[in-house]
Coordinates of C-alpha atoms in Angstrom, one line a residue:
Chain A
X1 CA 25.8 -16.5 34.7
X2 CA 29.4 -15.4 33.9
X3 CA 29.9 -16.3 30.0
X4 CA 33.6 -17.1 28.7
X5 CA 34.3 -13.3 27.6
X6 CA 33.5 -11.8 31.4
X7 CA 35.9 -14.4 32.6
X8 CA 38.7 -13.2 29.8
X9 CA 37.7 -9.1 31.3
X10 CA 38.3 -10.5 34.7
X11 CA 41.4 -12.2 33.8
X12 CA 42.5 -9.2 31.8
X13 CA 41.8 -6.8 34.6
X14 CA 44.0 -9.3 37.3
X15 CA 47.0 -9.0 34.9
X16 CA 46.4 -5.2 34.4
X17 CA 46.4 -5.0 38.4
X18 CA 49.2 -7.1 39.1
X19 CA 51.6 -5.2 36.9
X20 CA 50.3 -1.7 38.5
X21 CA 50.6 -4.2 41.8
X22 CA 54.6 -4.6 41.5
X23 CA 55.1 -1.4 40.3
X24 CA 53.9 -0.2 43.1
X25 CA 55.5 -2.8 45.8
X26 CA 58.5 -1.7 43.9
X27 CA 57.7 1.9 44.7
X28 CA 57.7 0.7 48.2
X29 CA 60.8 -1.0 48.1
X30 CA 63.0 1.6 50.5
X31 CA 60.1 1.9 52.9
X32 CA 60.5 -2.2 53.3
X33 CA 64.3 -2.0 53.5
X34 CA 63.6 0.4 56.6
X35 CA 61.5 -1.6 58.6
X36 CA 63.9 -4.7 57.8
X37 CA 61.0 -7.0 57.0
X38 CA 61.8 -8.8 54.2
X39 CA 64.2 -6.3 52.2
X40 CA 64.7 -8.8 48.9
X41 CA 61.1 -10.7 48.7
X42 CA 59.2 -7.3 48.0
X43 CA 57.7 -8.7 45.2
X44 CA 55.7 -10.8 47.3
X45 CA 53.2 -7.9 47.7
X46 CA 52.3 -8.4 43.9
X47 CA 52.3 -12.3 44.5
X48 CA 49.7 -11.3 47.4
X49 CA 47.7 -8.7 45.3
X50 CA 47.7 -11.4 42.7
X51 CA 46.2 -14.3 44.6
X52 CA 43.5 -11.7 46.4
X53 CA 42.1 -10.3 43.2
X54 CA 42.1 -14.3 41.8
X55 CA 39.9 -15.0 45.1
X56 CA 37.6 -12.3 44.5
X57 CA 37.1 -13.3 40.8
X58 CA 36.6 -16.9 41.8
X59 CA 34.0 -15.8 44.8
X60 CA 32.7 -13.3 41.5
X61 CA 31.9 -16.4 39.7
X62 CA 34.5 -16.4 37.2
X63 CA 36.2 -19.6 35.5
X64 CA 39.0 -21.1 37.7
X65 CA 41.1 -22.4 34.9
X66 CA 41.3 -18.8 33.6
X67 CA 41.8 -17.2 37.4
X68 CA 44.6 -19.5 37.6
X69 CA 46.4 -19.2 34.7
X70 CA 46.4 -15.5 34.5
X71 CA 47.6 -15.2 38.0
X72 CA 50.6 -17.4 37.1
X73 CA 51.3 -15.9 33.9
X74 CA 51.0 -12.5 35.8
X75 CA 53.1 -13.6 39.1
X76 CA 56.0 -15.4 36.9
X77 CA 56.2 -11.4 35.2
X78 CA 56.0 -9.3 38.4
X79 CA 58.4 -11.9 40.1
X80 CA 61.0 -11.8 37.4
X81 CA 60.4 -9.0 35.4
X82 CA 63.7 -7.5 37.2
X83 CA 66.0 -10.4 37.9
X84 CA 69.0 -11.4 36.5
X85 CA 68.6 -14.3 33.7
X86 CA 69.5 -17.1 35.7
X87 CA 67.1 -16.2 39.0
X88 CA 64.2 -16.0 36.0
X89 CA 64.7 -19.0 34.4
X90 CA 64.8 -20.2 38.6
X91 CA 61.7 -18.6 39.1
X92 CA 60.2 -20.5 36.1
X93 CA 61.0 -23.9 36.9
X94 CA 59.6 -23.1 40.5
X95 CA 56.5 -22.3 38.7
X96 CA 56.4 -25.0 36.7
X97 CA 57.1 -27.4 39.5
X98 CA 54.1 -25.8 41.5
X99 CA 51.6 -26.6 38.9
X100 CA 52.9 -30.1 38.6
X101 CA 52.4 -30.8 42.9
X102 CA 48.8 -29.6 42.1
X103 CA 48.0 -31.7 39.5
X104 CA 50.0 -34.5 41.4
X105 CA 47.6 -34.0 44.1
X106 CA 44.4 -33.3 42.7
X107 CA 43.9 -35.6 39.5
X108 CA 42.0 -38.4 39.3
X109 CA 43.0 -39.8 36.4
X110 CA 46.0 -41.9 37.5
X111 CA 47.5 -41.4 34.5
X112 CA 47.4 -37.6 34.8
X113 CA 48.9 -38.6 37.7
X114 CA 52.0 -39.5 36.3
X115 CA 52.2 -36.7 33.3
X116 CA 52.0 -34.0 36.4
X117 CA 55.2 -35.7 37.9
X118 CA 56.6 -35.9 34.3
X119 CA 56.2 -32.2 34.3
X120 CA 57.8 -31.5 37.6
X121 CA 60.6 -33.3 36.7
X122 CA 61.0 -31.2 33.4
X123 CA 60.9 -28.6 36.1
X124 CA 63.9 -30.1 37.7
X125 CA 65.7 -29.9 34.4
X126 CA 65.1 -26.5 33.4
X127 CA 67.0 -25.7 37.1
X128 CA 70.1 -27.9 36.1
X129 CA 70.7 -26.8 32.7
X130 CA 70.0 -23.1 33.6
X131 CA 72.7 -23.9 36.4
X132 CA 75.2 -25.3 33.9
X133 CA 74.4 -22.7 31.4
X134 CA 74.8 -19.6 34.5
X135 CA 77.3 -21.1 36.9
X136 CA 79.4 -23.4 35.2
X137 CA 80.2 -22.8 31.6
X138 CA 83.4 -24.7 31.0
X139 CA 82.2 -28.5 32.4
X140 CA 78.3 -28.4 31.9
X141 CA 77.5 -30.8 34.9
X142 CA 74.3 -29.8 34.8
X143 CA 73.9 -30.6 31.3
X144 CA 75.1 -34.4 32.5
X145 CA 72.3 -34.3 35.4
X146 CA 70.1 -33.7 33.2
X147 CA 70.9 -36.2 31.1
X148 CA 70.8 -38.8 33.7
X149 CA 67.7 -37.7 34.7
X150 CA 66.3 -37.9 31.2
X151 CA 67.4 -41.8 31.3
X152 CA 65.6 -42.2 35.2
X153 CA 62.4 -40.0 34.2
X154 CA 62.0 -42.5 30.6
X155 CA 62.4 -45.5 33.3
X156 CA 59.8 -44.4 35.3
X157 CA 57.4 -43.6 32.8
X158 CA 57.3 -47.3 31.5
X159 CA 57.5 -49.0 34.7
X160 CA 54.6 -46.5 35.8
X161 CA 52.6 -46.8 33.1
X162 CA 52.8 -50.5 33.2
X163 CA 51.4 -50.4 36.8
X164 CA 48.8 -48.6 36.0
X165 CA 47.8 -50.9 33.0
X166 CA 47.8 -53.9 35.6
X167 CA 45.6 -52.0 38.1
X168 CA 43.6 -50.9 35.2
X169 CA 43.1 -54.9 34.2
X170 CA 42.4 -55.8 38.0
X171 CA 40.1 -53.0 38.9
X172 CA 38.8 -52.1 35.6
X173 CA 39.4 -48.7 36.6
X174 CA 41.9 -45.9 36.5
X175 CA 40.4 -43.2 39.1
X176 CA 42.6 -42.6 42.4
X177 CA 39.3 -42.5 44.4
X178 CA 38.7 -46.5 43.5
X179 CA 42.4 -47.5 44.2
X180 CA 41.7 -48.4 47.8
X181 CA 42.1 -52.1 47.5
X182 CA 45.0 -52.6 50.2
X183 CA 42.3 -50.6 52.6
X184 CA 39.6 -53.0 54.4
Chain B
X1 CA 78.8 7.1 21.3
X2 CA 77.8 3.4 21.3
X3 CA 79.7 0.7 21.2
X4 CA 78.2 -1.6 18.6
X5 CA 79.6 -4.9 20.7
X6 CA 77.6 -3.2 23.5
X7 CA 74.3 -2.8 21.4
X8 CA 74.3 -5.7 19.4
X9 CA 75.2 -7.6 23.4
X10 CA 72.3 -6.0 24.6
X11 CA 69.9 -6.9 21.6
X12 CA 70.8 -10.4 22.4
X13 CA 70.0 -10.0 25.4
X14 CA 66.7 -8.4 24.9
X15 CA 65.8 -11.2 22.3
X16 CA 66.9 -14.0 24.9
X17 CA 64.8 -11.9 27.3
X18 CA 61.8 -11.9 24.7
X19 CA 61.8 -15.3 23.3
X20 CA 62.1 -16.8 27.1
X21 CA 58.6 -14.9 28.2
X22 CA 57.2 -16.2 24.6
X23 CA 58.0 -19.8 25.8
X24 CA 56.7 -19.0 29.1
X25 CA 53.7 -17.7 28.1
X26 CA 53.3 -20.3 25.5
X27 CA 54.2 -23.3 28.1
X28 CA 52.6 -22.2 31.3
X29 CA 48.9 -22.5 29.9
X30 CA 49.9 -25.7 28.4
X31 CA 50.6 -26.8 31.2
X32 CA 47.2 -26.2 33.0
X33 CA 45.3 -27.6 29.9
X34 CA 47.5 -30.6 30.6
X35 CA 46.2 -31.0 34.1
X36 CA 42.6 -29.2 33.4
X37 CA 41.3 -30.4 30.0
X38 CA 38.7 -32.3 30.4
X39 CA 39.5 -34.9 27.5
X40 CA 42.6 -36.5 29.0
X41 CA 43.9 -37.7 24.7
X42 CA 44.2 -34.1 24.3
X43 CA 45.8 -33.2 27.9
X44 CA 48.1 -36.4 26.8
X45 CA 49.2 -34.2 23.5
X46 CA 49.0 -30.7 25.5
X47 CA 51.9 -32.8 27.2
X48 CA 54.1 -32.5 24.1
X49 CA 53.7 -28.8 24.0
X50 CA 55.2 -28.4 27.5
X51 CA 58.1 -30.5 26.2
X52 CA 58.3 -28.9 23.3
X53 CA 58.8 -25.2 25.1
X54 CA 61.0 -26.7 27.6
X55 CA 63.6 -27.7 24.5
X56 CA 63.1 -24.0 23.6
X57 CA 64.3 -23.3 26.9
X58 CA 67.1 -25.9 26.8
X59 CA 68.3 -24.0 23.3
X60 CA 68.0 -20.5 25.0
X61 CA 70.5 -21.8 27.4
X62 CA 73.2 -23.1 24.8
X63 CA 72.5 -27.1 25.7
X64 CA 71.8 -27.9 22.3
X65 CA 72.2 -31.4 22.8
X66 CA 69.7 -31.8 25.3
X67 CA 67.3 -29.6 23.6
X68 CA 67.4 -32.6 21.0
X69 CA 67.3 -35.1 23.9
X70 CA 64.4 -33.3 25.6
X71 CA 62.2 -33.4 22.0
X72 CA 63.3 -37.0 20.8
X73 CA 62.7 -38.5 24.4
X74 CA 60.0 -36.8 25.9
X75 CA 58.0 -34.9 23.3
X76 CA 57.8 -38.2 21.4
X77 CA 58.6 -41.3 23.1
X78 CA 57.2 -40.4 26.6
X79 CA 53.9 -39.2 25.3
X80 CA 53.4 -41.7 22.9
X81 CA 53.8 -44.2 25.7
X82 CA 51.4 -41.9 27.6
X83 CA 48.5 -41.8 25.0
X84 CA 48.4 -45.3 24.3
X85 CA 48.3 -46.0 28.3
X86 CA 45.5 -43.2 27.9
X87 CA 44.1 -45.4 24.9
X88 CA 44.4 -48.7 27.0
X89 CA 42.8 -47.6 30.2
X90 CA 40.2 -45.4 28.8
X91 CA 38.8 -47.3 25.6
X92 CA 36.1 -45.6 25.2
X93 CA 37.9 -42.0 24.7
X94 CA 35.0 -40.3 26.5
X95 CA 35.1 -37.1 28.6
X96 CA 35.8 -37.0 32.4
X97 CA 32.9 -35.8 34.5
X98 CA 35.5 -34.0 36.9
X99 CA 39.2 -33.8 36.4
X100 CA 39.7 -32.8 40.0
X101 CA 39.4 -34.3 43.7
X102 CA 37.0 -31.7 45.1
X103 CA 37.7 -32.1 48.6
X104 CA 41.6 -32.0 47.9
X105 CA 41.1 -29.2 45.5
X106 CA 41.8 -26.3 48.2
X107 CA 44.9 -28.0 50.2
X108 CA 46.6 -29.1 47.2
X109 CA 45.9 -25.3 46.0
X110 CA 47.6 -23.9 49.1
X111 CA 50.5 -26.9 48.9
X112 CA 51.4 -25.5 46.0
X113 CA 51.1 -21.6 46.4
X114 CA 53.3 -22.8 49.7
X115 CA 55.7 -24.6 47.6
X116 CA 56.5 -21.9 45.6
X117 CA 56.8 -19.6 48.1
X118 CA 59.5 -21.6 49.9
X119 CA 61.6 -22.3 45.9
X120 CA 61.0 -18.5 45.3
X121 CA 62.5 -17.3 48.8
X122 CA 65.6 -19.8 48.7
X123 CA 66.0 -19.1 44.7
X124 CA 66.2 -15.1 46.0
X125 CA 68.5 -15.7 49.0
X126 CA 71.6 -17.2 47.9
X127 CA 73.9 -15.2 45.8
X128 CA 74.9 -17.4 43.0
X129 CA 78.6 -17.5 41.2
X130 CA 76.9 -16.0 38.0
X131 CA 79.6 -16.6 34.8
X132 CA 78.2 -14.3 31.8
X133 CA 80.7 -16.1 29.3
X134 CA 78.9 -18.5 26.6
X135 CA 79.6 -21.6 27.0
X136 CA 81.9 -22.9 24.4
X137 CA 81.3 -24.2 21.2
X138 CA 81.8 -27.6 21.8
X139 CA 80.1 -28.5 25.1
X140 CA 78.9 -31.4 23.6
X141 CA 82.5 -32.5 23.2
X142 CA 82.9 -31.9 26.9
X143 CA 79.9 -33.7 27.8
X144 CA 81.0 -36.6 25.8
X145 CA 84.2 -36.7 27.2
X146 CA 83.3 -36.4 30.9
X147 CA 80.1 -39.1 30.3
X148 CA 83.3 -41.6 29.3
X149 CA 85.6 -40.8 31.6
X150 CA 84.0 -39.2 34.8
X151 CA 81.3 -40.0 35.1
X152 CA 81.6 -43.6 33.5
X153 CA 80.4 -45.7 36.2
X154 CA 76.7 -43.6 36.4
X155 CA 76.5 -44.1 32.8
X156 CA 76.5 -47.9 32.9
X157 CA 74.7 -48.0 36.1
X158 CA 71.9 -46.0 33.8
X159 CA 72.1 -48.3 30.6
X160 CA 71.8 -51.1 33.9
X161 CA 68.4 -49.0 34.9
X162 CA 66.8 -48.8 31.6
X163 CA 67.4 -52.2 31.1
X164 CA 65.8 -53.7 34.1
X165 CA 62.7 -51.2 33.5
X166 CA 62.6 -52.4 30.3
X167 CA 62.2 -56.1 31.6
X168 CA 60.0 -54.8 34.4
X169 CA 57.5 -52.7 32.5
X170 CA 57.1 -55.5 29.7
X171 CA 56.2 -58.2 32.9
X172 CA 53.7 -55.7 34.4
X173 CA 52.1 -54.8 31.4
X174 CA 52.0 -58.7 29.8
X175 CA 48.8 -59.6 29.5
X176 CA 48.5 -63.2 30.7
X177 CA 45.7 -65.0 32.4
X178 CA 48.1 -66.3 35.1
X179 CA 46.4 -67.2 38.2
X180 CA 48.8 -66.4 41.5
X181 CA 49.3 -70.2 43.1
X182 CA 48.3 -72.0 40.2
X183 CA 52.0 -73.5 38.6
X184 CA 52.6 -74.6 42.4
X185 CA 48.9 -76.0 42.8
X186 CA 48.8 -76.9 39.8
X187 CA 49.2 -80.7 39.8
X188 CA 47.3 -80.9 43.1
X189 CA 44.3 -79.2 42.5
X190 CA 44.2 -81.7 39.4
X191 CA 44.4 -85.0 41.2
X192 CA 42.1 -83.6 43.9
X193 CA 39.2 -83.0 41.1
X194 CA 40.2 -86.0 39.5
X195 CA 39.8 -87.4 43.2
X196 CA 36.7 -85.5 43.9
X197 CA 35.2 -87.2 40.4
X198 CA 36.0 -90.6 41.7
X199 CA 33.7 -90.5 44.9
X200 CA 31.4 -88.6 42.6
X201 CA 31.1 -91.4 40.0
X202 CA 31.5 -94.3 43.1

């Protein structure tokens, strides 16, 4: 059985690779602005190292919550460690809004549910205020999206939570496998 | 020999770069325990952690105003309204025997490694108008002023929205024992028991 400290090795060891991984994509960078394929994204190599040595580890046995979090913490640093500010805190939010789609989709606690698409839309922020921050220093309009996405995302959260309250008192239940009642 | 506007611009810029990956690499893993842990009270106040490093965020990038917004509206209302619907629907605080959907586990995996790829590649290929000047003292001044002037009519139409959610969210959430069909039926259904009574008793 793999135990919680071989799973923290194998995590280590995917960090450890990915950095060497960029480094060396980035060693490789003239050879992809020959060949024309994809002269900006050569980063994705690292992304693509990344997500192989998180397959192997998961077919080795090891724990998926750590495979997963290593390899983002380790993509978000070989995607950005060499970008202008604005791009990183891009790349971030991109990141951020990724995680929240996969908890979107996979929970099955509705009210997880709704904290994953609470986080994507911090995600959203972080992209607007960057903006106004980057692009448009004088009239932060992003800073006013922001805010009125603040007002939109509290609205949602209480009508949402309220629905699922009243499905919970119907049904007795909050899992998204049980909420078929409109299917006969 | 250095310029000391130079060095002390690049410190800043080194501690910007520095505090950002601290709140990334504080955030990130929050975020997975928010979507992973197991014990959904504690993913619900993993949830202010998120919010919390987001605000750090908002302050890195000079919206100080919204860095306050972010903490008083989400970090504490939001997830207070989350934990008690956590509270509510889940009385008896016990574990989850599986946080995920096993069958959707793999295509919501590559949905979002797909994602990504498509934000990362469209972040990369657009050159933006980058402006390295701070942003002016009193942005707040400016956002106040274009919130009243501007952009007015959104502003009301928002205070409109939170208002009817407001009203919404307390009628869902009401706890009644209201039958659908019974105010209309009501009277009806009465005189045909009473009815029904009658025969019984003739």
């Amino acid at each position: 059985m793999w135990s919680k400290s071989n799973s923290l090795v194998v995590a280590y060891f995917t960090v450890i690779v990915a950095l060497t991984g960029c480094l060396v994509t980035g060693q490789l960078k003239p050879l992809f602005n020959g060949m024309q394929i994809l002269p900006e994204f050569h980063q994705l190599g690292a992304v693509a190292i990344v997500m192989a040595l998180g397959a192997a580890a998961h077919l080795l046995g090891a724990d998926l919550p750590a495979i997963m979090i290593t390899s983002c913490l380790s993509v978000l640093v070989a995607v950005t460690y060499d970008q202008d500010p604005l791009t990183r805190y891009l790349i971030l939010s991109a990141l951020l809004f990724s995680i929240g789609v996969y908890g979107m989709t996979t929970s099955r606690n509705a009210v997880r549910v709704l904290m994953s698409i609470e986080l994507m839309l911090n995600a959203v922020n972080i992209n607007l205020v960057a903006f106004a921050r980057y692009v448009d220093p004088d009239m932060v309009r992003g800073q006013l999206f922001a805010i009125f996405i603040l007002t939109v995302a509290a609205a949602e959260a209480a009508v949402g939570l309220a629905i699922v309250l009243s499905i919970y008192r119907n049904s007795a239940t909050v899992d998204m496998e049980k909420f078929n009642l409109l299917k006969w | 020999m250095f310029n000391l506007n130079d060095l002390a611009h690049a410190a800043s810029a080194h501690l910007e770069i520095c505090l950002f990956y601290l709140t990334a690499f504080i955030m990130i893993p929050l975020a997975y325990g928010v979507l992973l842990d197991r014990n959904i009270i504690r993913a619900g106040f993993l949830l202010i952690g998120v919010f919390g490093g987001i605000s750090a965020l908002f302050l890195l990038l000079q919206a100080q105003f919204l860095a306050m917004a972010q903490l008083m509206i989400y970090a504490v209302g939001i997830t207070l309204v989350v934990v008690i619907a956590l509270m509510l629907t889940n009385p008896n605080l016990e574990y989850e025997k599986s946080v995920e959907l096993p069958q959707q586990q793999l295509p919501a995996f590559l949905t979002s490694i797909l994602v990504f790829l498509v934000l990362y590649m469209s972040v990369l290929s657009e050159a933006w108008p980058v402006r390295n000047e701070l942003p002016s003292a009193d942005n707040i001044k400016v956002l106040g002023t274009s919130l009243l002037t501007q952009y007015s009519l959104p502003f009301e139409f928002a205070s409109i929205l939170l208002l009817v959610a407001l009203i919404g969210a307390v009628m869902l959430a009401k706890s009644d024992h209201f039958h659908p069909g019974e105010e209309i039926l009501g009277n009806e259904s009465i005189s045909e028991t009473e009815g029904n009574e009658n025969v019984v008793k003739v």
